[in-house]
């Protein structure tokens, strides 16, 4: 079972563990989101924006030199070519249309690497809606170009100063903001995390990735499905989108790549599916890195977008049930994969996507195996990090 | 016997419930704080189980949780402190925390430990009503621990009725759709809301919380409910880092604060 049940659960993961102050907003979304998304007028506007504004469909590129190296057939789904440089905008376009329909006039968002913040600031500028983005203090420092982009787009960037000062804490602050401003505000959550219906709603908006893949594969290899899809997972929105239309096709192997930081056992890691156990974070029951007492452990990854102690409930379910395989990739391995793709294919990937690429080295791929790596974002925002590690 | 129900039987109005985070300001302060609160005329206490990610709490309580965790507070120690405290005070003790803490301790083990420590009630702001109803209600009821749910201005009337049916002890009425720690006078909108709730004629008594920080708030709130809960304002009043608190002992700070809430200001001259 890879779809949510009536209470918003994937197996035992999911649900909506939220304070009463958020109940009405969550409930309102839950009642209407599937109907609205299905509405012809909504779809028309959504599809038009994806095509003309975002630049979809994104190419499915056969990476010849990479394929040669890993002795298989590797395609890259070029989400890095979307407007704003990552898959995140698929979701923000969908959610801003939802926000308009619920009559909200103020948007809040959390961001880790800044990609979701930029994508949210972008759609708010597009629609002329006030935008506030919460971002961990640590991330503000390591993702300075994206902070500048958000400000240029008219958004206010508020630093999250609690806890590890990264994505988890930015999300806490965004939820607190929503509790204080439930009337006029919609929270555009950036991943397949949070209380139901967010994980499912975000997955639906991101599902355009696998929908396009099906058509493109049919065109390129004569069948709709690959043998394997590899995607990185922080919260897991790009992976959810890349897996979505293949979830029930067991012949497609799903590989979810997690950030191992300095090593799974190093104490500085974000490999949630290995280090986590059932818990509640940001309103959702999922796998969570925590102490014996249930205090949430501060994660670590070189990639701000994967630096999260939980994982979307869909992915917790996919990994727990054996449908998806989780592979941990260290900071160092990700950097190497980033440099490798730059040299082999002339594409500088985001550090998040570099984790997915690094998995190629860990898998026993077969010669004819058709692999799609979801290249979720471009690496411009990570140049400072890449430069620091150049020639190591 | 449940001390919460007994309290509401004998005291009709102006019930004062004060919140303190376990392990704050120092690891072992909570029992003494509770004793002093009880001796100063506070009717019940709510003890916060410090959590790393307290979503429903404002800055003051977040800060106290952080300090408490750094001090080394954890649930087994909290229960140990409560077991020693319980024979020395009669007032109801309520624990407030996040559901993940119970999940990790084991919900049944938690309820047993809480019951043995003489805990009378629980507030778990992120425990969904439906999960409580489907799974946990019989466990709490068997241990005679009342679970209080929150209602706020956005809670629809039919849901309030449902909460009233499922609640035991009292309903926690959120004064403002905001996280704790905001300070402002009761607004016209809040008065209208409280009157609206009064007219629903619920079976459970209500306490008003969130944003109550002064005697004025307390007196006003007590007109619309059986009493009020004060959290952030109390924590600020006992914060040893505040310059104005430096010359006073913890005991003096607690008594001073409770006095400022319960006793009418004496006008001088």
mmCIF file of N, CA and C in Angstrom, chain A residues 7 9 16-21 23-24 162 168-169 171-173 175-176 179-183 277-280 282-283 285 288 290-296, chain B residues 50-57 62 69 74-76 99-101 103-104 125-128 130-131 134 150-152 154-155 159 163 174 177-179 182 210:
data_model
loop_
_atom_site.group_PDB
_atom_site.id
_atom_site.type_symbol
_atom_site.label_atom_id
_atom_site.label_comp_id
_atom_site.label_asym_id
_atom_site.label_seq_id
_atom_site.Cartn_x
_atom_site.Cartn_y
_atom_site.Cartn_z
ATOM 1 N N UNK A 7 -7.106 8.342 7.156
ATOM 2 C CA UNK A 7 -6.609 9.177 8.253
ATOM 3 C C UNK A 7 -5.270 9.824 7.935
ATOM 4 N N UNK A 9 -2.459 8.127 6.740
ATOM 5 C CA UNK A 9 -1.322 7.264 7.081
ATOM 6 C C UNK A 9 -0.855 6.446 5.883
ATOM 7 N N UNK A 16 -1.660 13.414 11.620
ATOM 8 C CA UNK A 16 -1.602 14.875 11.802
ATOM 9 C C UNK A 16 -1.534 15.198 13.285
ATOM 10 N N UNK A 17 -0.306 15.210 13.822
ATOM 11 C CA UNK A 17 -0.089 15.482 15.242
ATOM 12 C C UNK A 17 0.138 16.981 15.430
ATOM 13 N N UNK A 18 -0.944 17.731 15.374
ATOM 14 C CA UNK A 18 -0.801 19.186 15.447
ATOM 15 C C UNK A 18 -1.607 19.759 16.606
ATOM 16 N N UNK A 19 -1.127 20.882 17.166
ATOM 17 C CA UNK A 19 -1.906 21.563 18.195
ATOM 18 C C UNK A 19 -3.253 22.023 17.631
ATOM 19 N N UNK A 20 -4.204 22.156 18.538
ATOM 20 C CA UNK A 20 -5.571 22.532 18.153
ATOM 21 C C UNK A 20 -5.610 23.803 17.303
ATOM 22 N N UNK A 21 -4.682 24.724 17.559
ATOM 23 C CA UNK A 21 -4.695 26.008 16.858
ATOM 24 C C UNK A 21 -4.507 25.835 15.349
ATOM 25 N N UNK A 23 -5.689 23.021 13.800
ATOM 26 C CA UNK A 23 -6.623 21.994 13.344
ATOM 27 C C UNK A 23 -7.491 22.476 12.183
ATOM 28 N N UNK A 24 -8.046 23.678 12.320
ATOM 29 C CA UNK A 24 -8.982 24.135 11.289
ATOM 30 C C UNK A 24 -8.300 24.284 9.920
ATOM 31 N N UNK A 162 16.872 28.780 17.038
ATOM 32 C CA UNK A 162 16.791 27.732 18.060
ATOM 33 C C UNK A 162 17.477 26.457 17.569
ATOM 34 N N UNK A 168 15.309 21.835 10.435
ATOM 35 C CA UNK A 168 14.346 21.427 11.467
ATOM 36 C C UNK A 168 13.823 22.632 12.237
ATOM 37 N N UNK A 169 14.731 23.518 12.589
ATOM 38 C CA UNK A 169 14.370 24.663 13.416
ATOM 39 C C UNK A 169 13.616 25.714 12.606
ATOM 40 N N UNK A 171 11.627 24.936 10.255
ATOM 41 C CA UNK A 171 10.285 24.373 10.166
ATOM 42 C C UNK A 171 9.504 24.621 11.451
ATOM 43 N N UNK A 172 10.155 24.437 12.612
ATOM 44 C CA UNK A 172 9.492 24.755 13.889
ATOM 45 C C UNK A 172 8.998 26.194 13.896
ATOM 46 N N UNK A 173 9.854 27.117 13.467
ATOM 47 C CA UNK A 173 9.486 28.536 13.495
ATOM 48 C C UNK A 173 8.333 28.824 12.543
ATOM 49 N N UNK A 175 5.988 26.730 11.672
ATOM 50 C CA UNK A 175 4.758 26.190 12.274
ATOM 51 C C UNK A 175 4.270 27.122 13.384
ATOM 52 N N UNK A 176 5.206 27.658 14.184
ATOM 53 C CA UNK A 176 4.803 28.601 15.243
ATOM 54 C C UNK A 176 4.175 29.858 14.649
ATOM 55 N N UNK A 179 0.687 29.024 13.746
ATOM 56 C CA UNK A 179 -0.172 28.956 14.932
ATOM 57 C C UNK A 179 -0.624 30.367 15.324
ATOM 58 N N UNK A 180 0.302 31.337 15.166
ATOM 59 C CA UNK A 180 -0.036 32.709 15.557
ATOM 60 C C UNK A 180 -0.864 33.440 14.506
ATOM 61 N N UNK A 181 -0.794 32.992 13.279
ATOM 62 C CA UNK A 181 -1.489 33.683 12.182
ATOM 63 C C UNK A 181 -2.319 32.710 11.339
ATOM 64 N N UNK A 182 -3.233 31.995 11.990
ATOM 65 C CA UNK A 182 -3.946 30.959 11.230
ATOM 66 C C UNK A 182 -4.970 31.523 10.243
ATOM 67 N N UNK A 183 -5.400 32.742 10.469
ATOM 68 C CA UNK A 183 -6.503 33.279 9.666
ATOM 69 C C UNK A 183 -6.080 33.631 8.240
ATOM 70 N N UNK A 277 14.187 5.943 14.565
ATOM 71 C CA UNK A 277 13.123 4.989 14.865
ATOM 72 C C UNK A 277 11.816 5.774 14.961
ATOM 73 N N UNK A 278 10.706 5.070 15.024
ATOM 74 C CA UNK A 278 9.388 5.715 14.994
ATOM 75 C C UNK A 278 9.293 6.863 15.992
ATOM 76 N N UNK A 279 8.838 7.997 15.515
ATOM 77 C CA UNK A 279 8.667 9.144 16.389
ATOM 78 C C UNK A 279 7.812 10.179 15.688
ATOM 79 N N UNK A 280 7.670 11.332 16.314
ATOM 80 C CA UNK A 280 6.840 12.376 15.728
ATOM 81 C C UNK A 280 7.663 13.631 15.519
ATOM 82 N N UNK A 282 7.303 17.480 13.384
ATOM 83 C CA UNK A 282 6.537 18.392 12.536
ATOM 84 C C UNK A 282 5.171 17.823 12.166
ATOM 85 N N UNK A 283 4.526 17.218 13.153
ATOM 86 C CA UNK A 283 3.144 16.795 12.977
ATOM 87 C C UNK A 283 2.943 15.465 12.310
ATOM 88 N N UNK A 285 4.022 11.172 12.114
ATOM 89 C CA UNK A 285 4.712 10.019 12.670
ATOM 90 C C UNK A 285 5.591 9.433 11.581
ATOM 91 N N UNK A 288 12.648 8.888 12.831
ATOM 92 C CA UNK A 288 13.176 10.120 13.389
ATOM 93 C C UNK A 288 14.434 9.831 14.199
ATOM 94 N N UNK A 290 16.511 10.428 17.206
ATOM 95 C CA UNK A 290 16.160 10.947 18.523
ATOM 96 C C UNK A 290 16.889 10.176 19.605
ATOM 97 N N UNK A 291 16.914 10.783 20.796
ATOM 98 C CA UNK A 291 17.528 10.100 21.934
ATOM 99 C C UNK A 291 16.528 9.095 22.500
ATOM 100 N N UNK A 292 16.992 8.319 23.450
ATOM 101 C CA UNK A 292 16.131 7.352 24.143
ATOM 102 C C UNK A 292 14.877 8.050 24.691
ATOM 103 N N UNK A 293 15.052 9.292 25.149
ATOM 104 C CA UNK A 293 13.958 10.058 25.744
ATOM 105 C C UNK A 293 13.070 10.753 24.724
ATOM 106 N N UNK A 294 13.384 10.596 23.438
ATOM 107 C CA UNK A 294 12.544 11.230 22.427
ATOM 108 C C UNK A 294 12.939 12.666 22.116
ATOM 109 N N UNK A 295 14.098 13.106 22.606
ATOM 110 C CA UNK A 295 14.575 14.438 22.212
ATOM 111 C C UNK A 295 15.182 14.309 20.820
ATOM 112 N N UNK A 296 14.834 15.243 19.943
ATOM 113 C CA UNK A 296 15.263 15.123 18.557
ATOM 114 C C UNK A 296 16.755 15.445 18.440
ATOM 115 N N UNK B 50 10.399 18.994 29.648
ATOM 116 C CA UNK B 50 11.144 19.734 28.618
ATOM 117 C C UNK B 50 11.370 18.902 27.358
ATOM 118 N N UNK B 51 11.173 19.557 26.227
ATOM 119 C CA UNK B 51 11.272 18.873 24.936
ATOM 120 C C UNK B 51 12.135 19.683 23.985
ATOM 121 N N UNK B 52 12.846 18.969 23.130
ATOM 122 C CA UNK B 52 13.784 19.646 22.222
ATOM 123 C C UNK B 52 13.077 20.500 21.180
ATOM 124 N N UNK B 53 11.865 20.108 20.800
ATOM 125 C CA UNK B 53 11.164 20.797 19.714
ATOM 126 C C UNK B 53 9.725 21.135 20.107
ATOM 127 N N UNK B 54 9.579 22.033 21.093
ATOM 128 C CA UNK B 54 8.237 22.333 21.612
ATOM 129 C C UNK B 54 7.444 23.259 20.688
ATOM 130 N N UNK B 55 6.765 22.625 19.716
ATOM 131 C CA UNK B 55 6.080 23.354 18.636
ATOM 132 C C UNK B 55 5.021 24.340 19.082
ATOM 133 N N UNK B 56 4.311 24.001 20.171
ATOM 134 C CA UNK B 56 3.187 24.846 20.561
ATOM 135 C C UNK B 56 3.586 25.891 21.586
ATOM 136 N N UNK B 57 4.884 25.984 21.873
ATOM 137 C CA UNK B 57 5.314 26.911 22.915
ATOM 138 C C UNK B 57 6.043 28.118 22.352
ATOM 139 N N UNK B 62 10.159 27.744 25.415
ATOM 140 C CA UNK B 62 11.231 27.104 24.638
ATOM 141 C C UNK B 62 12.570 27.251 25.357
ATOM 142 N N UNK B 69 16.898 20.895 29.659
ATOM 143 C CA UNK B 69 17.557 19.756 29.002
ATOM 144 C C UNK B 69 19.067 19.837 29.184
ATOM 145 N N UNK B 74 15.383 14.608 32.556
ATOM 146 C CA UNK B 74 14.811 13.551 31.726
ATOM 147 C C UNK B 74 13.653 12.927 32.496
ATOM 148 N N UNK B 75 12.870 12.105 31.815
ATOM 149 C CA UNK B 75 11.601 11.668 32.402
ATOM 150 C C UNK B 75 11.764 10.839 33.675
ATOM 151 N N UNK B 76 12.733 9.921 33.708
ATOM 152 C CA UNK B 76 12.889 9.110 34.920
ATOM 153 C C UNK B 76 13.215 9.973 36.128
ATOM 154 N N UNK B 99 3.675 14.405 22.463
ATOM 155 C CA UNK B 99 3.334 12.995 22.430
ATOM 156 C C UNK B 99 4.547 12.110 22.132
ATOM 157 N N UNK B 100 5.513 12.637 21.402
ATOM 158 C CA UNK B 100 6.702 11.821 21.117
ATOM 159 C C UNK B 100 7.398 11.359 22.400
ATOM 160 N N UNK B 101 7.344 12.193 23.422
ATOM 161 C CA UNK B 101 7.982 11.817 24.685
ATOM 162 C C UNK B 101 7.321 10.575 25.278
ATOM 163 N N UNK B 103 5.580 8.364 23.473
ATOM 164 C CA UNK B 103 5.825 7.260 22.541
ATOM 165 C C UNK B 103 7.159 6.589 22.825
ATOM 166 N N UNK B 104 8.179 7.387 23.080
ATOM 167 C CA UNK B 104 9.516 6.822 23.283
ATOM 168 C C UNK B 104 9.637 6.158 24.643
ATOM 169 N N UNK B 125 -0.504 18.804 23.749
ATOM 170 C CA UNK B 125 -1.102 19.622 22.681
ATOM 171 C C UNK B 125 -1.049 19.002 21.291
ATOM 172 N N UNK B 126 -0.113 18.087 21.052
ATOM 173 C CA UNK B 126 -0.053 17.532 19.686
ATOM 174 C C UNK B 126 -0.637 16.115 19.583
ATOM 175 N N UNK B 127 -1.310 15.680 20.640
ATOM 176 C CA UNK B 127 -1.976 14.374 20.528
ATOM 177 C C UNK B 127 -3.335 14.580 19.858
ATOM 178 N N UNK B 128 -3.512 14.025 18.659
ATOM 179 C CA UNK B 128 -4.798 14.243 17.974
ATOM 180 C C UNK B 128 -5.940 13.566 18.725
ATOM 181 N N UNK B 130 -8.416 12.102 17.594
ATOM 182 C CA UNK B 130 -8.791 10.819 17.012
ATOM 183 C C UNK B 130 -7.872 9.693 17.506
ATOM 184 N N UNK B 131 -6.583 10.016 17.709
ATOM 185 C CA UNK B 131 -5.657 8.999 18.217
ATOM 186 C C UNK B 131 -6.008 8.676 19.671
ATOM 187 N N UNK B 134 -9.217 6.596 19.596
ATOM 188 C CA UNK B 134 -9.052 5.257 19.025
ATOM 189 C C UNK B 134 -8.200 4.349 19.904
ATOM 190 N N UNK B 150 -7.208 21.112 24.305
ATOM 191 C CA UNK B 150 -7.279 22.545 24.051
ATOM 192 C C UNK B 150 -8.467 22.855 23.149
ATOM 193 N N UNK B 151 -9.088 23.999 23.391
ATOM 194 C CA UNK B 151 -9.977 24.557 22.371
ATOM 195 C C UNK B 151 -9.505 25.989 22.103
ATOM 196 N N UNK B 152 -9.722 26.458 20.908
ATOM 197 C CA UNK B 152 -9.293 27.821 20.573
ATOM 198 C C UNK B 152 -10.351 28.449 19.667
ATOM 199 N N UNK B 154 -10.690 28.992 16.700
ATOM 200 C CA UNK B 154 -10.992 28.371 15.410
ATOM 201 C C UNK B 154 -11.605 26.975 15.557
ATOM 202 N N UNK B 155 -11.764 26.506 16.801
ATOM 203 C CA UNK B 155 -12.360 25.178 16.984
ATOM 204 C C UNK B 155 -13.870 25.250 16.738
ATOM 205 N N UNK B 159 -16.889 20.261 17.188
ATOM 206 C CA UNK B 159 -15.643 19.686 17.718
ATOM 207 C C UNK B 159 -15.494 20.005 19.208
ATOM 208 N N UNK B 163 -14.847 17.383 22.101
ATOM 209 C CA UNK B 163 -13.770 17.531 23.088
ATOM 210 C C UNK B 163 -14.349 17.473 24.495
ATOM 211 N N UNK B 174 -7.794 28.264 24.914
ATOM 212 C CA UNK B 174 -6.712 29.134 24.464
ATOM 213 C C UNK B 174 -7.261 30.547 24.262
ATOM 214 N N UNK B 177 -5.287 32.866 19.538
ATOM 215 C CA UNK B 177 -4.724 31.888 18.618
ATOM 216 C C UNK B 177 -3.250 32.199 18.424
ATOM 217 N N UNK B 178 -2.506 31.941 19.453
ATOM 218 C CA UNK B 178 -1.080 32.294 19.409
ATOM 219 C C UNK B 178 -0.320 31.356 20.314
ATOM 220 N N UNK B 179 0.964 31.226 20.075
ATOM 221 C CA UNK B 179 1.779 30.445 20.997
ATOM 222 C C UNK B 179 1.923 31.232 22.283
ATOM 223 N N UNK B 182 2.733 35.689 24.689
ATOM 224 C CA UNK B 182 2.336 37.019 24.218
ATOM 225 C C UNK B 182 1.690 37.764 25.396
ATOM 226 N N UNK B 210 -2.681 30.718 27.820
ATOM 227 C CA UNK B 210 -2.000 31.392 26.707
ATOM 228 C C UNK B 210 -2.182 32.907 26.808
#
